[in-house]
């Protein structure tokens, strides 16, 4: 963020970074396929050149012309399943249930006014019955988008803070972050499964089949290194993608509500109270996750720390980091209104 000088520049810089990170996934997949071929060649499962190590590596490169189309077909099937079943899968993982307008009309109106102010169809609302404070957006296209909040968040945050959180999640919808994260998770899932299959296969394939390849050892070693590096980078890139998107969504919340103080106050209340049980891929979609990661550990965090997010809101959006809130001042969901002008 060093080059950013304003709110819009901050958003553009993060969007550019996200595109670059996402574009690296196909490169990683091709690299992983190459590593798998080297291991299979070393184990005798694929033919080798019968000559030196350099010739075997060149032969593996030539095989990519046939293996990459096969990998694309498998990835395509994976995408179709994820595309049509993603919401049901996420609901099952988090315990979220759909909320009808008659159940929480004030909360629905709050989200609807935010959506109308940007000319959007109102996303569906979902609730997770937990005291933890968190939220996330899901869905892949217009008419399927959903915003999920926890009961704990509604019990503790006041109207302006809930509005800021809803605006944060709506920004993920506006910026197509939800679709981007699903695509990134699918790529990471493919790479993860392939890498795990490679490692597991090492325990079941016997070495006798590779005695006709004098380069078996180096080929297997190089393949394993490539697979390990690709697997690690896939995880790091997916997590970095999530972190950059949270800065943009915080800025988008301010753009929608014109109230950076409410977003800062909401983050302060959520800090340390956001843990919701869910798989890692879904945790990356939450408003907050792993807020205490610092140093080397922060490389594997799905979100920037609350402190860094608030610092960005203060620096780029002119917000104020006020003293800790009074948790006794809870406002029931039925009292929500909205201050967002509807054009």
PDB file of C-alpha atoms in Angstrom, residues 25-253:
ATOM      1  CA  UNK A  25      -2.938 -19.904 -10.175  1.00  0.00           C
ATOM      2  CA  UNK A  26      -2.973 -21.372 -13.731  1.00  0.00           C
ATOM      3  CA  UNK A  27       0.827 -21.010 -13.820  1.00  0.00           C
ATOM      4  CA  UNK A  28       1.073 -22.934 -10.570  1.00  0.00           C
ATOM      5  CA  UNK A  29      -1.228 -25.651 -11.901  1.00  0.00           C
ATOM      6  CA  UNK A  30       0.956 -26.165 -14.990  1.00  0.00           C
ATOM      7  CA  UNK A  31       4.064 -26.274 -12.780  1.00  0.00           C
ATOM      8  CA  UNK A  32       2.433 -28.854 -10.531  1.00  0.00           C
ATOM      9  CA  UNK A  33       1.477 -31.020 -13.507  1.00  0.00           C
ATOM     10  CA  UNK A  34       5.107 -30.887 -14.653  1.00  0.00           C
ATOM     11  CA  UNK A  35       6.236 -32.006 -11.203  1.00  0.00           C
ATOM     12  CA  UNK A  36       3.760 -34.892 -11.212  1.00  0.00           C
ATOM     13  CA  UNK A  37       5.054 -36.025 -14.608  1.00  0.00           C
ATOM     14  CA  UNK A  38       8.642 -36.053 -13.338  1.00  0.00           C
ATOM     15  CA  UNK A  39       7.642 -38.178 -10.342  1.00  0.00           C
ATOM     16  CA  UNK A  40       5.631 -40.571 -12.528  1.00  0.00           C
ATOM     17  CA  UNK A  41       8.598 -40.828 -14.917  1.00  0.00           C
ATOM     18  CA  UNK A  42      10.933 -41.555 -12.014  1.00  0.00           C
ATOM     19  CA  UNK A  43       8.584 -44.265 -10.711  1.00  0.00           C
ATOM     20  CA  UNK A  44       8.349 -45.845 -14.128  1.00  0.00           C
ATOM     21  CA  UNK A  45       4.658 -44.973 -14.554  1.00  0.00           C
ATOM     22  CA  UNK A  46       5.499 -42.816 -17.588  1.00  0.00           C
ATOM     23  CA  UNK A  47       8.131 -43.534 -20.289  1.00  0.00           C
ATOM     24  CA  UNK A  48      11.493 -41.742 -20.127  1.00  0.00           C
ATOM     25  CA  UNK A  49      13.994 -40.610 -22.753  1.00  0.00           C
ATOM     26  CA  UNK A  50      16.468 -43.403 -21.950  1.00  0.00           C
ATOM     27  CA  UNK A  51      19.266 -40.841 -21.899  1.00  0.00           C
ATOM     28  CA  UNK A  52      20.494 -38.180 -19.434  1.00  0.00           C
ATOM     29  CA  UNK A  53      18.593 -36.092 -16.863  1.00  0.00           C
ATOM     30  CA  UNK A  54      18.382 -33.112 -19.231  1.00  0.00           C
ATOM     31  CA  UNK A  55      16.778 -35.260 -21.909  1.00  0.00           C
ATOM     32  CA  UNK A  56      14.247 -36.646 -19.392  1.00  0.00           C
ATOM     33  CA  UNK A  57      13.302 -33.090 -18.335  1.00  0.00           C
ATOM     34  CA  UNK A  58      12.869 -32.062 -21.979  1.00  0.00           C
ATOM     35  CA  UNK A  59      10.747 -35.155 -22.601  1.00  0.00           C
ATOM     36  CA  UNK A  60       8.523 -34.229 -19.620  1.00  0.00           C
ATOM     37  CA  UNK A  61       8.060 -30.735 -21.093  1.00  0.00           C
ATOM     38  CA  UNK A  62       6.982 -32.255 -24.413  1.00  0.00           C
ATOM     39  CA  UNK A  63       4.316 -34.316 -22.618  1.00  0.00           C
ATOM     40  CA  UNK A  64       2.619 -31.154 -21.269  1.00  0.00           C
ATOM     41  CA  UNK A  65       0.876 -30.763 -24.634  1.00  0.00           C
ATOM     42  CA  UNK A  66      -1.181 -33.859 -23.839  1.00  0.00           C
ATOM     43  CA  UNK A  67      -1.542 -33.614 -20.049  1.00  0.00           C
ATOM     44  CA  UNK A  68      -2.606 -29.945 -19.800  1.00  0.00           C
ATOM     45  CA  UNK A  69      -5.844 -30.456 -21.851  1.00  0.00           C
ATOM     46  CA  UNK A  70      -6.717 -33.398 -19.608  1.00  0.00           C
ATOM     47  CA  UNK A  71      -6.117 -31.263 -16.526  1.00  0.00           C
ATOM     48  CA  UNK A  72      -8.330 -28.515 -17.984  1.00  0.00           C
ATOM     49  CA  UNK A  73     -11.209 -30.998 -18.450  1.00  0.00           C
ATOM     50  CA  UNK A  74     -10.902 -32.221 -14.851  1.00  0.00           C
ATOM     51  CA  UNK A  75     -10.732 -28.636 -13.567  1.00  0.00           C
ATOM     52  CA  UNK A  76     -13.801 -27.784 -15.673  1.00  0.00           C
ATOM     53  CA  UNK A  77     -15.866 -30.553 -14.067  1.00  0.00           C
ATOM     54  CA  UNK A  78     -14.687 -29.338 -10.676  1.00  0.00           C
ATOM     55  CA  UNK A  79     -15.811 -25.784 -11.541  1.00  0.00           C
ATOM     56  CA  UNK A  80     -19.295 -26.903 -12.653  1.00  0.00           C
ATOM     57  CA  UNK A  81     -19.905 -28.731  -9.371  1.00  0.00           C
ATOM     58  CA  UNK A  82     -18.697 -25.742  -7.331  1.00  0.00           C
ATOM     59  CA  UNK A  83     -20.663 -23.256  -9.463  1.00  0.00           C
ATOM     60  CA  UNK A  84     -24.056 -24.880  -8.930  1.00  0.00           C
ATOM     61  CA  UNK A  85     -23.605 -26.204  -5.403  1.00  0.00           C
ATOM     62  CA  UNK A  86     -21.532 -23.544  -3.663  1.00  0.00           C
ATOM     63  CA  UNK A  87     -24.306 -21.933  -1.541  1.00  0.00           C
ATOM     64  CA  UNK A  88     -25.695 -25.225  -0.240  1.00  0.00           C
ATOM     65  CA  UNK A  89     -22.155 -26.388   0.571  1.00  0.00           C
ATOM     66  CA  UNK A  90     -21.326 -23.158   2.439  1.00  0.00           C
ATOM     67  CA  UNK A  91     -24.626 -23.260   4.390  1.00  0.00           C
ATOM     68  CA  UNK A  92     -23.901 -26.837   5.445  1.00  0.00           C
ATOM     69  CA  UNK A  93     -20.378 -25.895   6.564  1.00  0.00           C
ATOM     70  CA  UNK A  94     -21.383 -22.829   8.616  1.00  0.00           C
ATOM     71  CA  UNK A  95     -24.889 -23.705   9.806  1.00  0.00           C
ATOM     72  CA  UNK A  96     -26.352 -20.590   8.168  1.00  0.00           C
ATOM     73  CA  UNK A  97     -30.115 -20.442   7.581  1.00  0.00           C
ATOM     74  CA  UNK A  98     -32.052 -18.158   5.252  1.00  0.00           C
ATOM     75  CA  UNK A  99     -34.015 -15.299   6.863  1.00  0.00           C
ATOM     76  CA  UNK A 100     -37.246 -14.065   5.294  1.00  0.00           C
ATOM     77  CA  UNK A 101     -38.173 -10.392   5.283  1.00  0.00           C
ATOM     78  CA  UNK A 102     -41.098 -11.011   7.690  1.00  0.00           C
ATOM     79  CA  UNK A 103     -38.656 -12.466  10.243  1.00  0.00           C
ATOM     80  CA  UNK A 104     -36.305  -9.452  10.411  1.00  0.00           C
ATOM     81  CA  UNK A 105     -37.872  -6.594   8.401  1.00  0.00           C
ATOM     82  CA  UNK A 106     -35.663  -3.835   9.864  1.00  0.00           C
ATOM     83  CA  UNK A 107     -32.425  -5.663   9.079  1.00  0.00           C
ATOM     84  CA  UNK A 108     -33.690  -6.511   5.602  1.00  0.00           C
ATOM     85  CA  UNK A 109     -34.598  -2.846   5.016  1.00  0.00           C
ATOM     86  CA  UNK A 110     -31.121  -1.791   6.105  1.00  0.00           C
ATOM     87  CA  UNK A 111     -29.491  -4.074   3.522  1.00  0.00           C
ATOM     88  CA  UNK A 112     -32.084  -3.200   0.881  1.00  0.00           C
ATOM     89  CA  UNK A 113     -31.458   0.546   1.199  1.00  0.00           C
ATOM     90  CA  UNK A 114     -27.730  -0.015   0.833  1.00  0.00           C
ATOM     91  CA  UNK A 115     -28.313  -2.147  -2.271  1.00  0.00           C
ATOM     92  CA  UNK A 116     -30.773   0.338  -3.805  1.00  0.00           C
ATOM     93  CA  UNK A 117     -28.287   3.181  -3.295  1.00  0.00           C
ATOM     94  CA  UNK A 118     -26.013   1.335  -5.756  1.00  0.00           C
ATOM     95  CA  UNK A 119     -28.770   0.081  -8.064  1.00  0.00           C
ATOM     96  CA  UNK A 120     -28.355  -3.539  -6.983  1.00  0.00           C
ATOM     97  CA  UNK A 121     -30.874  -6.312  -6.352  1.00  0.00           C
ATOM     98  CA  UNK A 122     -31.004  -6.937  -2.604  1.00  0.00           C
ATOM     99  CA  UNK A 123     -29.006 -10.060  -1.631  1.00  0.00           C
ATOM    100  CA  UNK A 124     -30.655 -12.742   0.472  1.00  0.00           C
ATOM    101  CA  UNK A 125     -30.027 -12.535   4.226  1.00  0.00           C
ATOM    102  CA  UNK A 126     -28.825 -15.490   6.288  1.00  0.00           C
ATOM    103  CA  UNK A 127     -28.182 -15.902  10.025  1.00  0.00           C
ATOM    104  CA  UNK A 128     -25.745 -18.119  11.961  1.00  0.00           C
ATOM    105  CA  UNK A 129     -26.971 -18.783  15.505  1.00  0.00           C
ATOM    106  CA  UNK A 130     -23.758 -18.177  17.436  1.00  0.00           C
ATOM    107  CA  UNK A 131     -22.551 -15.602  19.957  1.00  0.00           C
ATOM    108  CA  UNK A 132     -19.459 -14.974  17.819  1.00  0.00           C
ATOM    109  CA  UNK A 133     -19.431 -11.728  15.800  1.00  0.00           C
ATOM    110  CA  UNK A 134     -18.791 -12.173  12.096  1.00  0.00           C
ATOM    111  CA  UNK A 135     -20.313 -11.923   8.615  1.00  0.00           C
ATOM    112  CA  UNK A 136     -19.638 -12.919   5.015  1.00  0.00           C
ATOM    113  CA  UNK A 137     -21.020 -12.567   1.501  1.00  0.00           C
ATOM    114  CA  UNK A 138     -21.572 -15.524  -0.824  1.00  0.00           C
ATOM    115  CA  UNK A 139     -23.033 -16.331  -4.229  1.00  0.00           C
ATOM    116  CA  UNK A 140     -21.709 -16.179  -7.777  1.00  0.00           C
ATOM    117  CA  UNK A 141     -24.162 -14.097  -9.781  1.00  0.00           C
ATOM    118  CA  UNK A 142     -27.080 -11.637  -9.639  1.00  0.00           C
ATOM    119  CA  UNK A 143     -30.087 -13.194  -7.906  1.00  0.00           C
ATOM    120  CA  UNK A 144     -27.915 -15.675  -5.977  1.00  0.00           C
ATOM    121  CA  UNK A 145     -25.899 -13.287  -3.793  1.00  0.00           C
ATOM    122  CA  UNK A 146     -26.369 -13.622  -0.044  1.00  0.00           C
ATOM    123  CA  UNK A 147     -25.124 -11.776   3.048  1.00  0.00           C
ATOM    124  CA  UNK A 148     -24.782 -13.809   6.233  1.00  0.00           C
ATOM    125  CA  UNK A 149     -24.394 -12.340   9.730  1.00  0.00           C
ATOM    126  CA  UNK A 150     -24.107 -13.983  13.124  1.00  0.00           C
ATOM    127  CA  UNK A 151     -26.617 -13.541  15.942  1.00  0.00           C
ATOM    128  CA  UNK A 152     -23.822 -12.294  18.205  1.00  0.00           C
ATOM    129  CA  UNK A 153     -23.019  -9.490  15.783  1.00  0.00           C
ATOM    130  CA  UNK A 154     -26.644  -8.314  15.774  1.00  0.00           C
ATOM    131  CA  UNK A 155     -26.835  -8.480  19.571  1.00  0.00           C
ATOM    132  CA  UNK A 156     -23.747  -6.328  20.207  1.00  0.00           C
ATOM    133  CA  UNK A 157     -23.330  -3.856  17.327  1.00  0.00           C
ATOM    134  CA  UNK A 158     -25.516  -0.755  17.078  1.00  0.00           C
ATOM    135  CA  UNK A 159     -27.416   0.315  13.953  1.00  0.00           C
ATOM    136  CA  UNK A 160     -24.584   2.293  12.336  1.00  0.00           C
ATOM    137  CA  UNK A 161     -22.071  -0.494  12.979  1.00  0.00           C
ATOM    138  CA  UNK A 162     -24.365  -3.185  11.541  1.00  0.00           C
ATOM    139  CA  UNK A 163     -24.931  -0.934   8.535  1.00  0.00           C
ATOM    140  CA  UNK A 164     -21.148  -0.606   8.102  1.00  0.00           C
ATOM    141  CA  UNK A 165     -20.729  -4.399   8.238  1.00  0.00           C
ATOM    142  CA  UNK A 166     -23.526  -4.947   5.714  1.00  0.00           C
ATOM    143  CA  UNK A 167     -21.922  -2.313   3.468  1.00  0.00           C
ATOM    144  CA  UNK A 168     -18.575  -4.137   3.806  1.00  0.00           C
ATOM    145  CA  UNK A 169     -20.158  -7.392   2.659  1.00  0.00           C
ATOM    146  CA  UNK A 170     -22.154  -5.650  -0.080  1.00  0.00           C
ATOM    147  CA  UNK A 171     -18.869  -4.227  -1.368  1.00  0.00           C
ATOM    148  CA  UNK A 172     -17.609  -7.799  -1.775  1.00  0.00           C
ATOM    149  CA  UNK A 173     -20.664  -8.364  -3.984  1.00  0.00           C
ATOM    150  CA  UNK A 174     -20.199  -5.102  -5.922  1.00  0.00           C
ATOM    151  CA  UNK A 175     -16.499  -5.783  -6.518  1.00  0.00           C
ATOM    152  CA  UNK A 176     -17.184  -9.438  -7.505  1.00  0.00           C
ATOM    153  CA  UNK A 177     -14.931 -10.498  -4.648  1.00  0.00           C
ATOM    154  CA  UNK A 178     -17.179 -13.437  -3.824  1.00  0.00           C
ATOM    155  CA  UNK A 179     -16.793 -14.916  -7.286  1.00  0.00           C
ATOM    156  CA  UNK A 180     -13.051 -14.222  -7.222  1.00  0.00           C
ATOM    157  CA  UNK A 181     -12.630 -15.984  -3.894  1.00  0.00           C
ATOM    158  CA  UNK A 182     -14.618 -19.009  -5.080  1.00  0.00           C
ATOM    159  CA  UNK A 183     -12.420 -19.277  -8.191  1.00  0.00           C
ATOM    160  CA  UNK A 184      -9.284 -18.915  -6.067  1.00  0.00           C
ATOM    161  CA  UNK A 185     -10.544 -21.545  -3.613  1.00  0.00           C
ATOM    162  CA  UNK A 186     -11.295 -23.961  -6.459  1.00  0.00           C
ATOM    163  CA  UNK A 187      -7.799 -23.524  -7.918  1.00  0.00           C
ATOM    164  CA  UNK A 188      -6.246 -23.948  -4.482  1.00  0.00           C
ATOM    165  CA  UNK A 189      -8.422 -27.018  -3.929  1.00  0.00           C
ATOM    166  CA  UNK A 190      -7.301 -28.600  -7.198  1.00  0.00           C
ATOM    167  CA  UNK A 191      -3.633 -27.959  -6.463  1.00  0.00           C
ATOM    168  CA  UNK A 192      -4.057 -29.222  -2.901  1.00  0.00           C
ATOM    169  CA  UNK A 193      -5.736 -32.462  -3.994  1.00  0.00           C
ATOM    170  CA  UNK A 194      -3.162 -33.137  -6.729  1.00  0.00           C
ATOM    171  CA  UNK A 195      -0.272 -32.472  -4.338  1.00  0.00           C
ATOM    172  CA  UNK A 196      -1.783 -34.771  -1.705  1.00  0.00           C
ATOM    173  CA  UNK A 197      -2.334 -37.517  -4.305  1.00  0.00           C
ATOM    174  CA  UNK A 198       1.333 -37.240  -5.279  1.00  0.00           C
ATOM    175  CA  UNK A 199       2.486 -37.595  -1.682  1.00  0.00           C
ATOM    176  CA  UNK A 200       0.080 -40.455  -0.916  1.00  0.00           C
ATOM    177  CA  UNK A 201       1.070 -42.313  -4.094  1.00  0.00           C
ATOM    178  CA  UNK A 202       4.659 -42.424  -2.873  1.00  0.00           C
ATOM    179  CA  UNK A 203       3.572 -44.846  -0.137  1.00  0.00           C
ATOM    180  CA  UNK A 204       1.834 -47.273  -2.512  1.00  0.00           C
ATOM    181  CA  UNK A 205       4.048 -47.368  -5.632  1.00  0.00           C
ATOM    182  CA  UNK A 206       6.976 -49.790  -5.350  1.00  0.00           C
ATOM    183  CA  UNK A 207      10.434 -48.821  -6.558  1.00  0.00           C
ATOM    184  CA  UNK A 208      11.010 -51.975  -8.654  1.00  0.00           C
ATOM    185  CA  UNK A 209       9.122 -50.476 -11.577  1.00  0.00           C
ATOM    186  CA  UNK A 210      11.641 -47.660 -12.010  1.00  0.00           C
ATOM    187  CA  UNK A 211      14.803 -49.743 -12.316  1.00  0.00           C
ATOM    188  CA  UNK A 212      14.935 -49.044 -16.067  1.00  0.00           C
ATOM    189  CA  UNK A 213      15.422 -45.309 -15.441  1.00  0.00           C
ATOM    190  CA  UNK A 214      18.883 -44.331 -14.168  1.00  0.00           C
ATOM    191  CA  UNK A 215      17.578 -40.805 -13.395  1.00  0.00           C
ATOM    192  CA  UNK A 216      14.731 -42.039 -11.175  1.00  0.00           C
ATOM    193  CA  UNK A 217      16.070 -40.529  -7.954  1.00  0.00           C
ATOM    194  CA  UNK A 218      16.751 -36.993  -9.306  1.00  0.00           C
ATOM    195  CA  UNK A 219      13.460 -36.948 -11.239  1.00  0.00           C
ATOM    196  CA  UNK A 220      11.424 -37.888  -8.138  1.00  0.00           C
ATOM    197  CA  UNK A 221      13.320 -35.367  -6.002  1.00  0.00           C
ATOM    198  CA  UNK A 222      12.825 -32.518  -8.512  1.00  0.00           C
ATOM    199  CA  UNK A 223       9.151 -33.426  -8.918  1.00  0.00           C
ATOM    200  CA  UNK A 224       8.550 -33.453  -5.171  1.00  0.00           C
ATOM    201  CA  UNK A 225      10.245 -30.057  -4.767  1.00  0.00           C
ATOM    202  CA  UNK A 226       8.094 -28.575  -7.551  1.00  0.00           C
ATOM    203  CA  UNK A 227       4.912 -30.090  -6.053  1.00  0.00           C
ATOM    204  CA  UNK A 228       5.757 -28.833  -2.560  1.00  0.00           C
ATOM    205  CA  UNK A 229       6.609 -25.318  -3.774  1.00  0.00           C
ATOM    206  CA  UNK A 230       3.462 -25.159  -5.928  1.00  0.00           C
ATOM    207  CA  UNK A 231       1.272 -26.359  -3.065  1.00  0.00           C
ATOM    208  CA  UNK A 232       2.770 -23.843  -0.641  1.00  0.00           C
ATOM    209  CA  UNK A 233       2.517 -20.923  -3.083  1.00  0.00           C
ATOM    210  CA  UNK A 234      -1.116 -21.794  -3.880  1.00  0.00           C
ATOM    211  CA  UNK A 235      -2.010 -21.519  -0.203  1.00  0.00           C
ATOM    212  CA  UNK A 236      -0.044 -18.294   0.314  1.00  0.00           C
ATOM    213  CA  UNK A 237      -1.505 -16.640  -2.801  1.00  0.00           C
ATOM    214  CA  UNK A 238      -5.068 -17.576  -1.828  1.00  0.00           C
ATOM    215  CA  UNK A 239      -4.552 -16.099   1.611  1.00  0.00           C
ATOM    216  CA  UNK A 240      -2.918 -12.948   0.231  1.00  0.00           C
ATOM    217  CA  UNK A 241      -5.861 -12.555  -2.141  1.00  0.00           C
ATOM    218  CA  UNK A 242      -8.239 -12.651   0.806  1.00  0.00           C
ATOM    219  CA  UNK A 243      -6.220 -10.111   2.785  1.00  0.00           C
ATOM    220  CA  UNK A 244      -6.066  -7.517   0.001  1.00  0.00           C
ATOM    221  CA  UNK A 245      -9.816  -7.815  -0.599  1.00  0.00           C
ATOM    222  CA  UNK A 246     -10.624  -6.974   3.033  1.00  0.00           C
ATOM    223  CA  UNK A 247      -8.895  -3.588   2.767  1.00  0.00           C
ATOM    224  CA  UNK A 248     -10.942  -2.805  -0.350  1.00  0.00           C
ATOM    225  CA  UNK A 249     -14.210  -3.908   1.315  1.00  0.00           C
ATOM    226  CA  UNK A 250     -13.512  -1.705   4.361  1.00  0.00           C
ATOM    227  CA  UNK A 251     -12.969   1.230   2.021  1.00  0.00           C
ATOM    228  CA  UNK A 252     -16.135   0.312   0.110  1.00  0.00           C
ATOM    229  CA  UNK A 253     -18.127   0.329   3.346  1.00  0.00           C
TER     230      UNK A 253
END
